[in-house]
Coordinates of C-alpha atoms in Angstrom, one line a residue:
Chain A
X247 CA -59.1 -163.4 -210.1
X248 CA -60.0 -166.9 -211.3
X249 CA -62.4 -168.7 -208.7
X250 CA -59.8 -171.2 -207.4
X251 CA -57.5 -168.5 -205.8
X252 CA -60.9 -167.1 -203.8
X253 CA -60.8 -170.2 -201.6
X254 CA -59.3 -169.2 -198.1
X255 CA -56.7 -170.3 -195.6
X256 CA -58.2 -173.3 -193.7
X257 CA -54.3 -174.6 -192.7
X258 CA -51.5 -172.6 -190.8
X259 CA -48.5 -175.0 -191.2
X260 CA -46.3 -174.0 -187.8
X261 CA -43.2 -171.2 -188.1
X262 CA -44.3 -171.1 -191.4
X263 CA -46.8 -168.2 -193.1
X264 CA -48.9 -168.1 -196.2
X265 CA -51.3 -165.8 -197.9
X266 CA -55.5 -166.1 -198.1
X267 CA -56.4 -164.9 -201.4
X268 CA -58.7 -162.9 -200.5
X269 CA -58.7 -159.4 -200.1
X270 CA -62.2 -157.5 -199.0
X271 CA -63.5 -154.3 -199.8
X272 CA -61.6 -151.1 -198.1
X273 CA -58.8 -153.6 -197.2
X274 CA -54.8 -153.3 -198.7
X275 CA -53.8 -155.1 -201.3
X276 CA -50.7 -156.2 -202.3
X277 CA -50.7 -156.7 -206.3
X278 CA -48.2 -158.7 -207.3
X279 CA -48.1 -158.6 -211.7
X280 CA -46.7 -161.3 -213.4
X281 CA -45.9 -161.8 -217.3
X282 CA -45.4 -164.8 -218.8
X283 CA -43.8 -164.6 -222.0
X284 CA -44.4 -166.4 -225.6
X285 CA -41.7 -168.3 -226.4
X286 CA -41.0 -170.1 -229.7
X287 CA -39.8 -173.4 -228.5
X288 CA -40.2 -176.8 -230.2
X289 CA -42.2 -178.0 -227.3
X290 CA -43.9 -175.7 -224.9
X291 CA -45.2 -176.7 -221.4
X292 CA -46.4 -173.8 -218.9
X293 CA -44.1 -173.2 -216.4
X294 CA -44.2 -173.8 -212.7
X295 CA -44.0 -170.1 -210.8
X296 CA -43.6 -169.8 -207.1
X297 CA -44.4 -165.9 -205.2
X298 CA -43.0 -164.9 -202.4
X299 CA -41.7 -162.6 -200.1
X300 CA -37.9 -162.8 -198.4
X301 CA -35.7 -160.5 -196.4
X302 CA -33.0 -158.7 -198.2
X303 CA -30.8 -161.4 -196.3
X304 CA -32.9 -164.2 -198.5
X305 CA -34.5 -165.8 -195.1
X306 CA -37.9 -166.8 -196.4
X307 CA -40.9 -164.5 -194.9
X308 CA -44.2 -165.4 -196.5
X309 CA -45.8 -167.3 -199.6
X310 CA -47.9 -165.3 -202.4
X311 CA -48.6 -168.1 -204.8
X312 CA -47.2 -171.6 -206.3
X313 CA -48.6 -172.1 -209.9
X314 CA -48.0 -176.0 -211.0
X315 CA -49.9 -178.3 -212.2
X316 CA -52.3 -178.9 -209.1
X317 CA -55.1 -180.9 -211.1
X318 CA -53.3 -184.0 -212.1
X319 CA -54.2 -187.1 -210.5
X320 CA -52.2 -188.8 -207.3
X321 CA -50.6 -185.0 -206.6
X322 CA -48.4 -186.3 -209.9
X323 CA -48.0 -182.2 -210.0
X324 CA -46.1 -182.0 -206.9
X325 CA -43.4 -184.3 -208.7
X326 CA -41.7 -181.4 -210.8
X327 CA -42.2 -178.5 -208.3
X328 CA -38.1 -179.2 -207.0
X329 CA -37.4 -177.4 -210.2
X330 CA -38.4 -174.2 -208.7
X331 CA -35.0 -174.4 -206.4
X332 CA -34.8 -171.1 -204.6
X333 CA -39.0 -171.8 -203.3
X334 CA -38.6 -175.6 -202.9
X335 CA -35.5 -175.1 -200.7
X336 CA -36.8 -172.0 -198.3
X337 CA -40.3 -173.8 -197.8
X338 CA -41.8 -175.9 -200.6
X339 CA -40.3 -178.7 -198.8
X340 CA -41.8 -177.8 -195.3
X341 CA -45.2 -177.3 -196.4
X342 CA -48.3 -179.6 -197.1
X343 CA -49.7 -179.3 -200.6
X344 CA -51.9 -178.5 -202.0
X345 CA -51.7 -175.4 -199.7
X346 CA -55.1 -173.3 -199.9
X347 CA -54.5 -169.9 -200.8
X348 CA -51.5 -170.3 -202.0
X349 CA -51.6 -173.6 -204.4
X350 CA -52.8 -172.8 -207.8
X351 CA -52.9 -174.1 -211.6
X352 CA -49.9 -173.1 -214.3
X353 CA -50.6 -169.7 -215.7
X354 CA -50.6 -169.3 -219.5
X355 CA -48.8 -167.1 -221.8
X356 CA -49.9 -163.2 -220.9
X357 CA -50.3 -161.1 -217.8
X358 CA -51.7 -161.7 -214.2
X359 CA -52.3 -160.3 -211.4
X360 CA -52.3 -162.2 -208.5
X361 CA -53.8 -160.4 -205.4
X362 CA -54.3 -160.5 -201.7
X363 CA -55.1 -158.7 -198.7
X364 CA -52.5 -156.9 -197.1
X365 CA -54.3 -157.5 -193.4
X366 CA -54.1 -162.1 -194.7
X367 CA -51.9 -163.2 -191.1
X368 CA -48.8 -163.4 -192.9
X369 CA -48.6 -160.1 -194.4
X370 CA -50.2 -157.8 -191.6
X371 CA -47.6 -159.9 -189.1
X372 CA -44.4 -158.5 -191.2
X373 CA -42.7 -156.2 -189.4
X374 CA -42.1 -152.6 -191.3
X375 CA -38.6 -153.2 -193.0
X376 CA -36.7 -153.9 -196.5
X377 CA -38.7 -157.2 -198.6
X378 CA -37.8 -158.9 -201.9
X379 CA -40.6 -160.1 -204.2
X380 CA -39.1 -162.9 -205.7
X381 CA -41.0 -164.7 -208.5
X382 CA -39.1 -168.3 -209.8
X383 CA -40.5 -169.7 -212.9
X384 CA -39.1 -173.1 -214.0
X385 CA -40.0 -174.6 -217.4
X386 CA -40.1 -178.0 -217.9
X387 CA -37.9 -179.3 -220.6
X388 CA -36.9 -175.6 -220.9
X389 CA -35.3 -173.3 -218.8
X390 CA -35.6 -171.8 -214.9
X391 CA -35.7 -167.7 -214.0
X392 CA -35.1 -165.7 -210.9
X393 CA -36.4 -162.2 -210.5
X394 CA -36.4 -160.3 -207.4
X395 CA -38.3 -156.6 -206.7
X396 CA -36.8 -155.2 -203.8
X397 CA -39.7 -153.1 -202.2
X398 CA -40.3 -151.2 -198.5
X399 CA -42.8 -152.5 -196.0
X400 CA -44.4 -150.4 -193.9
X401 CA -47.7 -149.1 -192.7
X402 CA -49.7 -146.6 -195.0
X403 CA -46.9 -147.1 -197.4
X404 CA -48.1 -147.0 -201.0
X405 CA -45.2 -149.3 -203.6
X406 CA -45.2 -149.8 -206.7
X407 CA -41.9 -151.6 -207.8
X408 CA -40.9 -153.5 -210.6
X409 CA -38.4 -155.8 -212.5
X410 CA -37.6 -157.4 -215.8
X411 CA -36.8 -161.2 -216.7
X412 CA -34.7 -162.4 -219.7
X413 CA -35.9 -165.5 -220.6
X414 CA -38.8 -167.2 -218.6
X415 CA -40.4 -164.2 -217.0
X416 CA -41.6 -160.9 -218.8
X417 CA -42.4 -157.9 -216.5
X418 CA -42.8 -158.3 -212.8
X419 CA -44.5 -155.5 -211.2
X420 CA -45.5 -155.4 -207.0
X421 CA -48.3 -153.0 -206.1
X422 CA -49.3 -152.2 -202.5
X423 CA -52.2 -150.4 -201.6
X424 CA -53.4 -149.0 -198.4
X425 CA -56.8 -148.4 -197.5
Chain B
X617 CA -5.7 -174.8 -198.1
X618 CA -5.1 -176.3 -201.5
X619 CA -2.5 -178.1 -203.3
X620 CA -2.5 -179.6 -206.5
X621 CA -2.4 -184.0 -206.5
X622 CA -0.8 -184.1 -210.2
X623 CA 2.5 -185.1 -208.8
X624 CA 1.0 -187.9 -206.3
X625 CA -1.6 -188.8 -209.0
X626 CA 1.0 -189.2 -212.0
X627 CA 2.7 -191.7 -209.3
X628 CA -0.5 -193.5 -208.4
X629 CA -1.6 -193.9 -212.3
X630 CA 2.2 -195.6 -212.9
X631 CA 1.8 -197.9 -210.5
X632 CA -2.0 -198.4 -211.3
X633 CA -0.7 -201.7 -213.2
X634 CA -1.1 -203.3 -209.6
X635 CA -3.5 -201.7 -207.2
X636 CA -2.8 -200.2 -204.5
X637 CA -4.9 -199.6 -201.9
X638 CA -5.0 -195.9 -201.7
X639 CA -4.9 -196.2 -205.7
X640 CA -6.4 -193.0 -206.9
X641 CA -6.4 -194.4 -210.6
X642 CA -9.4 -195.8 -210.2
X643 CA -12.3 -194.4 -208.0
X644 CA -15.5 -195.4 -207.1
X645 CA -18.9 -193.9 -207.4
X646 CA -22.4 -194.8 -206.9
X647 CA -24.6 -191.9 -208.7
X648 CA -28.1 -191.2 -207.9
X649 CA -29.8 -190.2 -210.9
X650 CA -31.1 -187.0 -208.8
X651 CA -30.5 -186.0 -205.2
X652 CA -33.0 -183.9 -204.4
X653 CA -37.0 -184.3 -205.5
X654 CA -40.9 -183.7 -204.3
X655 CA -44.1 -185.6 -204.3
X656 CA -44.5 -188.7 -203.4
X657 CA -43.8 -192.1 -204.9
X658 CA -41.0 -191.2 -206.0
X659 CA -38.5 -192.7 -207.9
X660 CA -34.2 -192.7 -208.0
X661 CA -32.2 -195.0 -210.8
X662 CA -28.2 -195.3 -209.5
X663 CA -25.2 -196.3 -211.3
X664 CA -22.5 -197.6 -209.7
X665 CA -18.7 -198.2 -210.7
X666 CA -15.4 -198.5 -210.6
X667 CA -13.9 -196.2 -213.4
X668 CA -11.1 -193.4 -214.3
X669 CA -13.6 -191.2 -215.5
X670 CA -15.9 -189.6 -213.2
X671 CA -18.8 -190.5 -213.4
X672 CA -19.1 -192.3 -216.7
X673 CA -18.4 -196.3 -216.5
X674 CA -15.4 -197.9 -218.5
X675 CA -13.8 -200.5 -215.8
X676 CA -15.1 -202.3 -213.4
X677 CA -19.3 -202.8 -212.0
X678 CA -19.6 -202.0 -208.0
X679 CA -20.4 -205.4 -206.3
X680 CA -24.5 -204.6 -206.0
X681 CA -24.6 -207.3 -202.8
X682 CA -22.1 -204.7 -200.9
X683 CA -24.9 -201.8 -201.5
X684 CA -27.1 -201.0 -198.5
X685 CA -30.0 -198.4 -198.5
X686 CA -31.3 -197.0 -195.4
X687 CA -34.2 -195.1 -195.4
X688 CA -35.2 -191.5 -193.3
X689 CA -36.1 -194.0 -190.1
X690 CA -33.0 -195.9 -190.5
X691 CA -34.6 -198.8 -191.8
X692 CA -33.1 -201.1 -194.5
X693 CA -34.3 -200.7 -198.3
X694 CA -34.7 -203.3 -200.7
X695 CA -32.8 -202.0 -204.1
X696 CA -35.0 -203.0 -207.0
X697 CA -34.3 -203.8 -210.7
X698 CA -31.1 -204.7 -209.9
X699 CA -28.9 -205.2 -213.2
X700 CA -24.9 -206.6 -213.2
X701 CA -23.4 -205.4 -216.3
X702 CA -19.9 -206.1 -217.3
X703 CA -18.6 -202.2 -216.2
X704 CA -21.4 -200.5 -214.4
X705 CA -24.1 -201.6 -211.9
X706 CA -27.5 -200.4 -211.6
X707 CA -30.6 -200.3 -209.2
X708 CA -33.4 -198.5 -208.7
X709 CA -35.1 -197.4 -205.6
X710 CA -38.9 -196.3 -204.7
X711 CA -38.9 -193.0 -202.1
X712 CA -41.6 -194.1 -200.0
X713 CA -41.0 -192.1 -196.8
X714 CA -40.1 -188.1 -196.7
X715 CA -36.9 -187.2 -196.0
X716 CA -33.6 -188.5 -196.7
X717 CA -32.2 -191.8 -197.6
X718 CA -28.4 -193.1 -197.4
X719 CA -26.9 -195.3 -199.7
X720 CA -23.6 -196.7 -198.3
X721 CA -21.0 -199.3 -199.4
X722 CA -18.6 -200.1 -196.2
X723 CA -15.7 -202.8 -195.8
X724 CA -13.7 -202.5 -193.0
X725 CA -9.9 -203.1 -193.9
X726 CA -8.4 -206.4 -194.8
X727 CA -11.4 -207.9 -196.7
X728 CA -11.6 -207.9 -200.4
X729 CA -13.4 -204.7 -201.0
X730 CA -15.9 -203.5 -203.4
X731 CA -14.5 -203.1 -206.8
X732 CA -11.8 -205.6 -205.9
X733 CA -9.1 -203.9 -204.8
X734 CA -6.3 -204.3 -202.2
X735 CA -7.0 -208.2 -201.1
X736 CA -6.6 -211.1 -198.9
X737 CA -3.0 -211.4 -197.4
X738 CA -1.2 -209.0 -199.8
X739 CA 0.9 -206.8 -198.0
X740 CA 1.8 -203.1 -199.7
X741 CA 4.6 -201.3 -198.4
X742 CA 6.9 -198.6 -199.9
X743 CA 10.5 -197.6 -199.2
X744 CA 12.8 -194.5 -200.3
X745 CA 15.7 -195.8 -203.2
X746 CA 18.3 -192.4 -203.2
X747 CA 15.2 -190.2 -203.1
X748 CA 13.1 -192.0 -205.5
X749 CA 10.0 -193.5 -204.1
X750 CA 9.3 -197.4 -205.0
X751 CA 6.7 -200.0 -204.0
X752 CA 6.5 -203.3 -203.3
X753 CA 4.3 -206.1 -202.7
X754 CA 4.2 -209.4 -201.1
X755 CA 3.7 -211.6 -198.5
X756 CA 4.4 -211.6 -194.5
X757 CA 6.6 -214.1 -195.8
X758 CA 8.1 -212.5 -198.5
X759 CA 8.6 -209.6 -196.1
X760 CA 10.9 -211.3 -194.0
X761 CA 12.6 -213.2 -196.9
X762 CA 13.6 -210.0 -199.2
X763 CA 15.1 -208.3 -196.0
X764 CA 12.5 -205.4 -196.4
X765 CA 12.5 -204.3 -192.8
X766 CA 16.4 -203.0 -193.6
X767 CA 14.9 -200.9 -196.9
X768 CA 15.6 -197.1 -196.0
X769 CA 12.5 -195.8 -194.9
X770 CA 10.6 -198.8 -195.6
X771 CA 7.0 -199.0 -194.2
X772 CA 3.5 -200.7 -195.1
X773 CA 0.6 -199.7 -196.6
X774 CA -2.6 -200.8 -194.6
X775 CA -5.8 -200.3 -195.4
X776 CA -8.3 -199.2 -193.0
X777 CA -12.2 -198.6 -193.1
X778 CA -13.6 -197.5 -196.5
X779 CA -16.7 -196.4 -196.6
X780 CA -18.5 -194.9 -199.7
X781 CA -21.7 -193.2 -199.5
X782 CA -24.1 -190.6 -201.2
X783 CA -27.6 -189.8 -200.1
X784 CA -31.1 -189.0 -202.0
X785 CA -33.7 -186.6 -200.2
X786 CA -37.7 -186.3 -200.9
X787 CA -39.2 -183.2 -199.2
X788 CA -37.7 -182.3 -196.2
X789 CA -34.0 -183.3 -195.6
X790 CA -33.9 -185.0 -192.4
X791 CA -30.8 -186.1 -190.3
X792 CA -31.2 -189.7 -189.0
X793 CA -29.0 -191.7 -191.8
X794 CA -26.4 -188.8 -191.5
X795 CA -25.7 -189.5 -187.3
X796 CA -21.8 -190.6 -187.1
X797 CA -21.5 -194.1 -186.0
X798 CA -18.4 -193.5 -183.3
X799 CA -16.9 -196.1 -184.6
X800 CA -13.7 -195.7 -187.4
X801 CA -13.2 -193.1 -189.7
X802 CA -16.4 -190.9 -190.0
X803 CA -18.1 -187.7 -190.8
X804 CA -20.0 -185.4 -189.2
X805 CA -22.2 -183.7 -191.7
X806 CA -22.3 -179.9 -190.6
X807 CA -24.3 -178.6 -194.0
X808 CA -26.9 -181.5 -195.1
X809 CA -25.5 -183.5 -197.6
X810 CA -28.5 -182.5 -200.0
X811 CA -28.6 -178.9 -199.4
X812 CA -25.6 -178.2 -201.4
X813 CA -25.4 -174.6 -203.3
X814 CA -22.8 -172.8 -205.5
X815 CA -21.7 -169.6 -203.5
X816 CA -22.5 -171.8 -200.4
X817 CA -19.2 -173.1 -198.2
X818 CA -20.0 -176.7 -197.3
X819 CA -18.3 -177.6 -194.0
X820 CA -17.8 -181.4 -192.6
X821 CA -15.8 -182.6 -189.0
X822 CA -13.9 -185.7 -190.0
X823 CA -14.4 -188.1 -187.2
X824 CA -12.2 -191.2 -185.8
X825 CA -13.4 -192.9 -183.1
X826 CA -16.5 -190.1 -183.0
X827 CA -13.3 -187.8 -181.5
X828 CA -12.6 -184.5 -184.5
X829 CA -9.9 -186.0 -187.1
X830 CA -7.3 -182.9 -187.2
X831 CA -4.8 -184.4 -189.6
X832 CA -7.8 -185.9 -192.2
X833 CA -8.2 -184.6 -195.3
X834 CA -10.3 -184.2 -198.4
X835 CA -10.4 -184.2 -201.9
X836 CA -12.4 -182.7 -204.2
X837 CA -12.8 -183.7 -208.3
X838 CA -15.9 -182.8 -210.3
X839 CA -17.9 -184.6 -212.5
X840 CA -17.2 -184.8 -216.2
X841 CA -14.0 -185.0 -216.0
X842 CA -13.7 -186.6 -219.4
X843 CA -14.0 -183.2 -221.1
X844 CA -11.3 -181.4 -219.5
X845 CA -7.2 -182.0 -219.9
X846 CA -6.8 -180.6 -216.3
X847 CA -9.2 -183.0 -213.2
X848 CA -8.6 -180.4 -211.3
X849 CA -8.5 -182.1 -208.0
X850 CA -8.6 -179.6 -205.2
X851 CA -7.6 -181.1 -201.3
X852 CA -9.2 -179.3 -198.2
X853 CA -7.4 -179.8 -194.8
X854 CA -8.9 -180.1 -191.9
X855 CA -8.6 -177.1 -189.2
X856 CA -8.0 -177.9 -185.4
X857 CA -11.8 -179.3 -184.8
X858 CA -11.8 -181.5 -187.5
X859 CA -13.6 -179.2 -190.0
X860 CA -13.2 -178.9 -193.5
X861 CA -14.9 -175.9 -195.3
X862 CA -15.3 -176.7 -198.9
X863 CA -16.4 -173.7 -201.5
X864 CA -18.0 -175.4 -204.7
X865 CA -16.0 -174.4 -207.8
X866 CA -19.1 -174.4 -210.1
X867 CA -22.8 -176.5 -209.2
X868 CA -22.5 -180.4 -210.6
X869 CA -21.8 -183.8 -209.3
X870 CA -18.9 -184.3 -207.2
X871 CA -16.6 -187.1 -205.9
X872 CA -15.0 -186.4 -202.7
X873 CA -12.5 -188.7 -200.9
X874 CA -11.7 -188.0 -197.1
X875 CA -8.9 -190.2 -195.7
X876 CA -7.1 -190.1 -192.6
X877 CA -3.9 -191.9 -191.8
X878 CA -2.8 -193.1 -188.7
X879 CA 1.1 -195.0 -188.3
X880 CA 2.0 -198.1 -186.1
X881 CA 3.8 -201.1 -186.7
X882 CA 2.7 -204.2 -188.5
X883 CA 4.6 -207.6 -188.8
X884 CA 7.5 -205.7 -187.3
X885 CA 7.7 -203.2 -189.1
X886 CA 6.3 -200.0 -189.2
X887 CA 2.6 -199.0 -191.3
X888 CA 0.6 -196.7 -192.2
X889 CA -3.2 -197.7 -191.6
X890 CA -5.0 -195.1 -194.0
X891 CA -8.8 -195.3 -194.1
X892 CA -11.0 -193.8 -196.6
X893 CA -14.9 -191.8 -196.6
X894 CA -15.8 -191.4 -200.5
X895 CA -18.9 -189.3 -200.7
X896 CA -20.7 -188.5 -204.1
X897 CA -22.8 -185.2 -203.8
X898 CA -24.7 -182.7 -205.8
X899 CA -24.3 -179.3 -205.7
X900 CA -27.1 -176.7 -207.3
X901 CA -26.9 -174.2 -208.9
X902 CA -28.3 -170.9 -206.6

């Protein structure tokens, strides 16, 4: 896990839930595998990904991880992140970014695992039920992808669940471990 | 509840040699360049024109002085880099505050409006010839003079409020720039103008005098219409509160004209006062 997702939560924006990145030793985890695929395009920027975790019904329940480009100067970054629809719609919008924890810098081409502690506030607080991993990737000048991993919540519940995209994502895969 | 216009619009497009004011030959539209954005700073660029095609420009500019910008607070916004051209306006405007911003053109009836229809002390009226529906113009003078008031069926056109607005949102959409006024023809904006999905029913109360419009109506064209033989108009009634649900056909830019009419009389004769709500909105894809 690269350094800048070990920072932790410092900022609880109200009714709303995110994730510390940080998961200790003995604690859950919840894995959450994400591929980003080559593509031959003419020009090729990283795309923006958004994580997170909704009810079957779609209502938004908790943030994993927003991936853009958080460096640029004057939050410049924050311009293109309404391109990832579905996340800037059900609580981009609400929040104030950079969000710690959850904020963090385009992924390259390949896989990675983003991971965090199953007891962080806004996981242990999810009651036992039916989730959806949903992971949106936009592109810019390129395209935008959708893909959802339906997965059980529940105490001492082991998952392992995974889904395919077409275009902008590769293979999605959500591990949860118990302690 | 839909019915197709072709009939009504085949009518309004004869007679679009001299406007009338519920002309739906030409239509209006001012057209954010997007409608929904994050970060701050931002910026919008808008067209804005009279045209037949929706939404590319081959008529008539809008009248950039009749623009007005409010912003989340409801304070007024300067429009900048303001260009006249010969068939389109266009302005641009800095997002400085979160949350949503209204951009409104409004003429209550009987002035010139934007885009130069209807006008000073023309009267419009229409009357029924053996079945056949015909028009006429003129004067109260004229009125009098050609006998009009015997015409079977005769009865004038008047044009009430029009109103013609679309809104921009940064961040959070907020709600202060959508609160009906109570005054006129109005709407109440039940889904937030800038939270518009395919797959997602948009629903509206049409308002007059802030009481629920039951007998208002609205129409629904797409964008792009240039690229398809059929405009595909579709009109939404509303129900016993004033609502009107709209479901999207597809995600895009769309025009939408509410109008309600009300009947009276008018230099002796009787009228139809019809006023108009055009709304330009964007609907996303899921």
């Amino acid at each position: 896990m690269p350094p800048s997702l070990r920072s932790t939560l410092t900022r609880l924006v109200p009714g709303l839930t995110s994730v510390a990145s940080v998961a200790s030793a003995g604690a859950g985890e919840l894995t959450a595998s994400i591929e980003i695929p080559q593509l031959n395009v003419a020009e090729y920027h990283r795309p923006y990904v958004a994580v997170w975790i909704e009810t079957p019904k779609r209502a938004f329940a908790a943030n994993v991880a927003v991936k853009y480009d958080v460096e640029m100067a004057d939050n410049e970054g924050e311009t293109w992140l309404k391109d990832l629809r579905q996340w800037w719609r059900k609580s981009g919008r609400e929040l104030d970014l950079p969000l710690d924890g959850v904020s963090g810098p385009t992924l390259p081409v390949g896989t990675h695992d983003i991971t965090v502690a199953t007891s962080a506030p806004a996981l242990s607080e999810l009651p036992a039920g039916n989730y959806v991993l949903v992971v949106e990737a936009s592109r810019e000048v390129g395209g935008r992808e959708l893909v959802r991993v339906p997965f059980a919540w529940g105490a001492n519940q082991s998952v392992e669940a995974s889904a395919a995209g077409k275009s902008e994502l590769g293979n999605i895969t959500l591990r949860i471990s118990q302690p | 509840m839909k019915r197709s216009r072709s009939t009504l619009l085949a009518a309004a497009l004869t007679f679009g040699a001299f406007c009338v004011p519920f002309s739906h030959a030409h239509r209006q539209w001012l057209l954010p360049s997007t409608t929904v954005l994050s970060g701050e700073g931002q910026w919008v660029s808008v067209e804005g024109a009279v045209s037949n095609n929706l939404f590319f420009p081959n008529h008539r500019p809008i009248r950039l002085e009749s623009i007005a910008v409010a912003d989340p607070d409801g304070e007024p916004v300067e429009i900048q880099n303001a260009i006249a051209g010969e068939i389109r306006s266009s302005f641009e405007l800095q997002l400085n505050k979160p949350g949503t911003y209204a951009l409104s053109i409004v003429s209550s009836g009987r002035r010139r409006g934007p885009g130069g229809m209807g006008g000073g002390d023309t009267l419009f009226g229409s009357w029924d010839d053996n079945g056949q529906p015909q028009r006429w113009r003129g004067t109260p003078e004229s009125l009098v003079t050609e006998g009009m008031a015997a015409k079977p069926g005769f009865k004038l056109q008047e044009r009430g409020g029009r109103r013609l607005v679309t809104f921009v949102t940064c961040g959070s959409p907020t709600t202060k720039v959508l609160e009906p006024t109570g005054e006129g023809f109005d709407i109440e904006f039940l889904t937030h103008p800038n939270d518009l999905y395919f797959g997602e029913a948009a629903t509206f109360r049409l308002l007059v005098d802030g009481q629920p419009a039951t007998e208002g109506e609205m129409t629904v064209v797409a964008g792009n219409d240039r690229f398809r033989n059929d405009p595909g108009e579709a009109i939404f009634t509303a129900d016993k509160d004033g609502i009107v649900t709209v479901n999207w056909p597809a995600p895009g830019r769309y025009w939408i004209e509410a109008s309600v009419s009300s009947h009276g009389e008018a230099h002796g004769v009787p009228s139809e006062k019809t006023s108009t709500y055009i709304l330009i909105l964007e609907v996303l894809p899921e």
